[in-house]
Amino acid sequence: MNYSYIKRLSTASLCCLLLFSACEKEEKPIVPDLPVQEEKVVLNLLADYKTRPFFKFSTGEVVSKPTGDNWDIRFDNAQLKINGGNMSNPVRSGNGKGIIIHTAYQNVKEIPNLSELKQDNGREDYALGYRSGGTTWYFLDDNNFYIIYPEKTLFIQTADGKGFVKLQIFSFYRDMPSMKGETYDSMSSRMDYFSFRYQYIEKGQRFH
């Protein structure tokens, strides 16, 4: 038998095997990466005692007719009310839960332990803090200005139970003023305006 023929045959066989192997690899299903959810920014959302807006995170919109689980959070002056729990005004008929995380917003990458989340229940602080006491997202300084804790992030499970949100409040005043040289009276007309950013994800996704 001619050696060169054997060599050519072996080379051809090897090429076929490599081609077959490559085809096998190409036929393996490719699992796509989950889409990265964009961060949303909301500026100057008026939340005084007349407006008290309801908000849905998945759509990024104010809900005009709140019912069932079509809203996630209500901005009620400085109080944040989630759609979950046994409290009324408004009735919480959703499955919303929340917690204040003592971690800077940009460092929150994973969904926290869900067993630690709370709802708005009577005789307890609300899930995201109570405006007249308890752990919450702000503190009052000597001028009675609402000052945001920079190292706190709000984490929320949405009312429909399908999504999760991390949220950082920038300011409680219209156009996010520096407050330097201001007084309580000079700032009172600019109060009750929320500016914040948030990211909404679903199960299996990560925050960025």
Coordinates of C-alpha atoms in Angstrom, one line a residue:
M1 CA 0.0 0.0 0.0
N2 CA 1.3 3.4 -0.9
Y3 CA 2.3 5.5 2.2
S4 CA 1.4 8.7 0.5
Y5 CA -2.1 7.4 -0.2
I6 CA -2.5 6.4 3.5
K7 CA -1.2 9.9 4.5
R8 CA -3.6 11.6 2.2
L9 CA -6.5 9.4 3.4
S10 CA -5.7 10.0 7.0
T11 CA -5.5 13.8 6.4
A12 CA -8.8 13.7 4.5
S13 CA -10.4 11.6 7.3
L14 CA -9.0 14.0 9.9
C15 CA -10.5 17.0 8.0
C16 CA -13.9 15.2 7.9
L17 CA -13.7 14.5 11.6
L18 CA -12.8 18.2 12.3
L19 CA -15.6 19.4 10.0
F20 CA -18.1 17.0 11.7
S21 CA -16.9 18.2 15.1
A22 CA -17.3 21.8 14.1
C23 CA -20.8 21.2 12.8
E24 CA -21.7 19.5 16.1
K25 CA -20.5 22.5 18.0
E26 CA -22.4 24.9 15.8
E27 CA -25.6 22.9 16.3
K28 CA -25.5 23.4 20.0
P29 CA -28.1 25.9 21.1
I30 CA -26.8 29.3 22.1
V31 CA -28.4 30.7 25.2
P32 CA -28.7 34.4 24.7
D33 CA -27.8 36.8 27.5
L34 CA -30.8 38.3 29.3
P35 CA -31.4 41.9 28.1
V36 CA -30.0 44.6 30.2
Q37 CA -32.7 46.8 31.6
E38 CA -32.1 50.5 31.2
E39 CA -32.1 52.8 34.2
K40 CA -34.9 55.3 34.4
V41 CA -34.8 58.8 35.9
V42 CA -37.8 60.7 37.1
L43 CA -37.5 64.4 37.9
N44 CA -39.8 66.7 39.9
L45 CA -42.7 64.3 40.6
L46 CA -45.1 66.3 42.6
A47 CA -46.3 64.4 45.7
D48 CA -48.0 66.8 47.9
Y49 CA -51.2 66.1 49.9
K50 CA -53.4 67.0 46.8
T51 CA -51.6 64.8 44.2
R52 CA -50.2 61.8 46.1
P53 CA -49.4 60.0 42.8
F54 CA -49.4 56.2 42.3
F55 CA -46.5 54.9 40.2
K56 CA -45.9 51.6 38.3
F57 CA -42.2 50.8 37.8
S58 CA -42.5 48.4 34.8
T59 CA -44.0 51.2 32.7
G60 CA -42.5 54.2 34.4
E61 CA -45.8 55.9 34.5
V62 CA -48.1 57.5 37.0
V63 CA -51.3 55.5 37.4
S64 CA -54.5 57.6 37.2
K65 CA -56.9 54.9 38.2
P66 CA -55.2 52.7 40.8
T67 CA -56.7 49.3 41.4
G68 CA -55.6 45.8 42.2
D69 CA -51.9 45.4 41.4
N70 CA -51.7 48.0 38.6
W71 CA -49.6 50.3 40.9
D72 CA -46.4 49.6 43.0
I73 CA -45.8 52.6 45.1
R74 CA -47.6 55.8 46.2
F75 CA -45.6 58.9 46.9
D76 CA -47.6 60.5 49.7
N77 CA -45.7 63.6 50.7
A78 CA -42.6 62.1 52.5
Q79 CA -44.2 58.8 53.1
L80 CA -43.7 56.0 50.6
K81 CA -46.5 53.5 50.5
I82 CA -46.1 50.1 48.7
N83 CA -49.0 48.0 47.3
G84 CA -48.9 45.2 49.8
G85 CA -49.9 44.8 53.4
N86 CA -53.0 45.3 55.6
M87 CA -53.0 49.1 55.7
S88 CA -55.8 51.2 54.2
N89 CA -55.7 54.6 52.6
P90 CA -55.1 53.3 50.1
V91 CA -56.0 49.6 50.3
R92 CA -53.0 47.5 49.5
S93 CA -54.3 44.6 47.4
G94 CA -51.1 43.7 45.7
N95 CA -48.1 41.6 46.7
G96 CA -45.6 44.4 46.9
K97 CA -42.9 44.3 49.5
G98 CA -39.9 46.4 50.3
I99 CA -36.8 47.1 52.4
I100 CA -34.2 49.9 52.8
I101 CA -30.8 48.5 52.0
H102 CA -27.8 50.2 53.7
T103 CA -25.7 50.0 50.5
A104 CA -25.1 52.7 47.9
Y105 CA -27.3 52.3 44.8
Q106 CA -24.5 51.6 42.4
N107 CA -23.2 48.8 44.6
V108 CA -26.5 46.9 44.6
K109 CA -26.1 44.2 42.0
E110 CA -28.1 41.2 43.3
I111 CA -31.6 40.7 44.6
P112 CA -31.4 40.6 48.4
N113 CA -32.8 38.0 50.7
L114 CA -36.5 38.1 50.0
S115 CA -37.4 36.8 53.4
E116 CA -36.3 40.1 54.9
L117 CA -38.8 42.2 52.8
K118 CA -41.7 43.8 54.6
Q119 CA -45.2 45.0 53.7
D120 CA -47.1 48.0 55.0
N121 CA -48.7 46.5 58.1
G122 CA -50.3 48.2 61.1
R123 CA -48.4 48.8 64.3
E124 CA -45.1 48.6 62.5
D125 CA -43.0 51.0 60.5
Y126 CA -44.0 50.9 56.8
A127 CA -41.7 48.8 54.6
L128 CA -39.9 51.9 53.4
G129 CA -40.0 53.8 56.7
Y130 CA -42.5 56.0 58.4
R131 CA -42.3 59.8 58.0
S132 CA -42.9 60.5 61.8
G133 CA -40.4 57.9 63.0
G134 CA -38.5 54.8 62.4
T135 CA -35.8 54.0 59.8
T136 CA -36.5 55.7 56.6
W137 CA -34.8 57.3 53.5
Y138 CA -34.2 60.8 54.9
F139 CA -33.4 62.8 58.0
L140 CA -34.3 66.3 59.1
D141 CA -31.4 68.7 59.7
D142 CA -31.4 71.8 62.0
N143 CA -33.4 73.7 59.4
N144 CA -36.0 71.0 59.0
F145 CA -34.8 70.2 55.5
Y146 CA -35.3 66.7 54.2
I147 CA -31.8 65.4 53.6
I148 CA -31.4 62.1 51.7
Y149 CA -29.2 59.4 53.1
P150 CA -26.6 58.8 50.3
E151 CA -25.8 55.3 51.3
K152 CA -29.3 53.9 51.3
T153 CA -31.1 52.2 48.5
L154 CA -34.8 51.3 48.4
F155 CA -35.5 47.7 47.2
I156 CA -39.0 46.8 46.1
Q157 CA -40.8 43.7 44.9
T158 CA -43.5 44.9 42.5
A159 CA -47.2 44.5 43.3
D160 CA -47.7 41.8 40.7
G161 CA -44.8 39.8 42.1
K162 CA -43.0 39.7 38.7
G163 CA -40.4 42.4 39.1
F164 CA -37.8 43.9 41.4
V165 CA -36.7 47.5 41.7
K166 CA -33.7 49.3 43.2
L167 CA -34.3 53.0 43.7
Q168 CA -32.3 56.0 44.8
I169 CA -34.0 59.3 45.7
F170 CA -32.0 62.3 44.7
S171 CA -34.1 65.1 46.2
F172 CA -37.4 66.0 47.8
Y173 CA -37.3 69.5 46.4
R174 CA -38.1 70.9 42.9
D175 CA -35.0 71.1 40.6
M176 CA -32.8 69.6 43.3
P177 CA -31.4 72.8 44.9
S178 CA -28.2 72.8 46.9
M179 CA -30.0 74.3 49.9
K180 CA -27.0 76.5 50.7
G181 CA -28.2 79.8 52.2
E182 CA -31.8 78.7 52.1
T183 CA -34.3 78.7 55.0
Y184 CA -37.3 76.4 55.6
D185 CA -39.7 79.2 54.5
S186 CA -37.8 79.9 51.3
M187 CA -37.9 76.2 50.4
S188 CA -41.4 75.4 51.5
S189 CA -42.9 76.1 48.0
R190 CA -40.3 73.8 46.4
M191 CA -40.9 70.9 48.7
D192 CA -42.8 67.6 47.9
Y193 CA -41.1 67.1 44.5
F194 CA -39.4 63.7 44.1
S195 CA -36.4 63.2 41.8
F196 CA -35.1 59.7 41.7
R197 CA -33.6 57.0 39.5
Y198 CA -34.4 53.3 39.5
Q199 CA -33.9 50.1 37.6
Y200 CA -36.6 47.5 37.1
I201 CA -35.6 43.8 36.5
E202 CA -37.4 40.5 36.4
K203 CA -36.5 37.1 37.8
G204 CA -33.2 35.8 36.5
Q205 CA -31.8 39.2 35.7
R206 CA -29.2 41.3 37.6
F207 CA -29.0 45.0 38.4
H208 CA -26.1 46.9 36.8

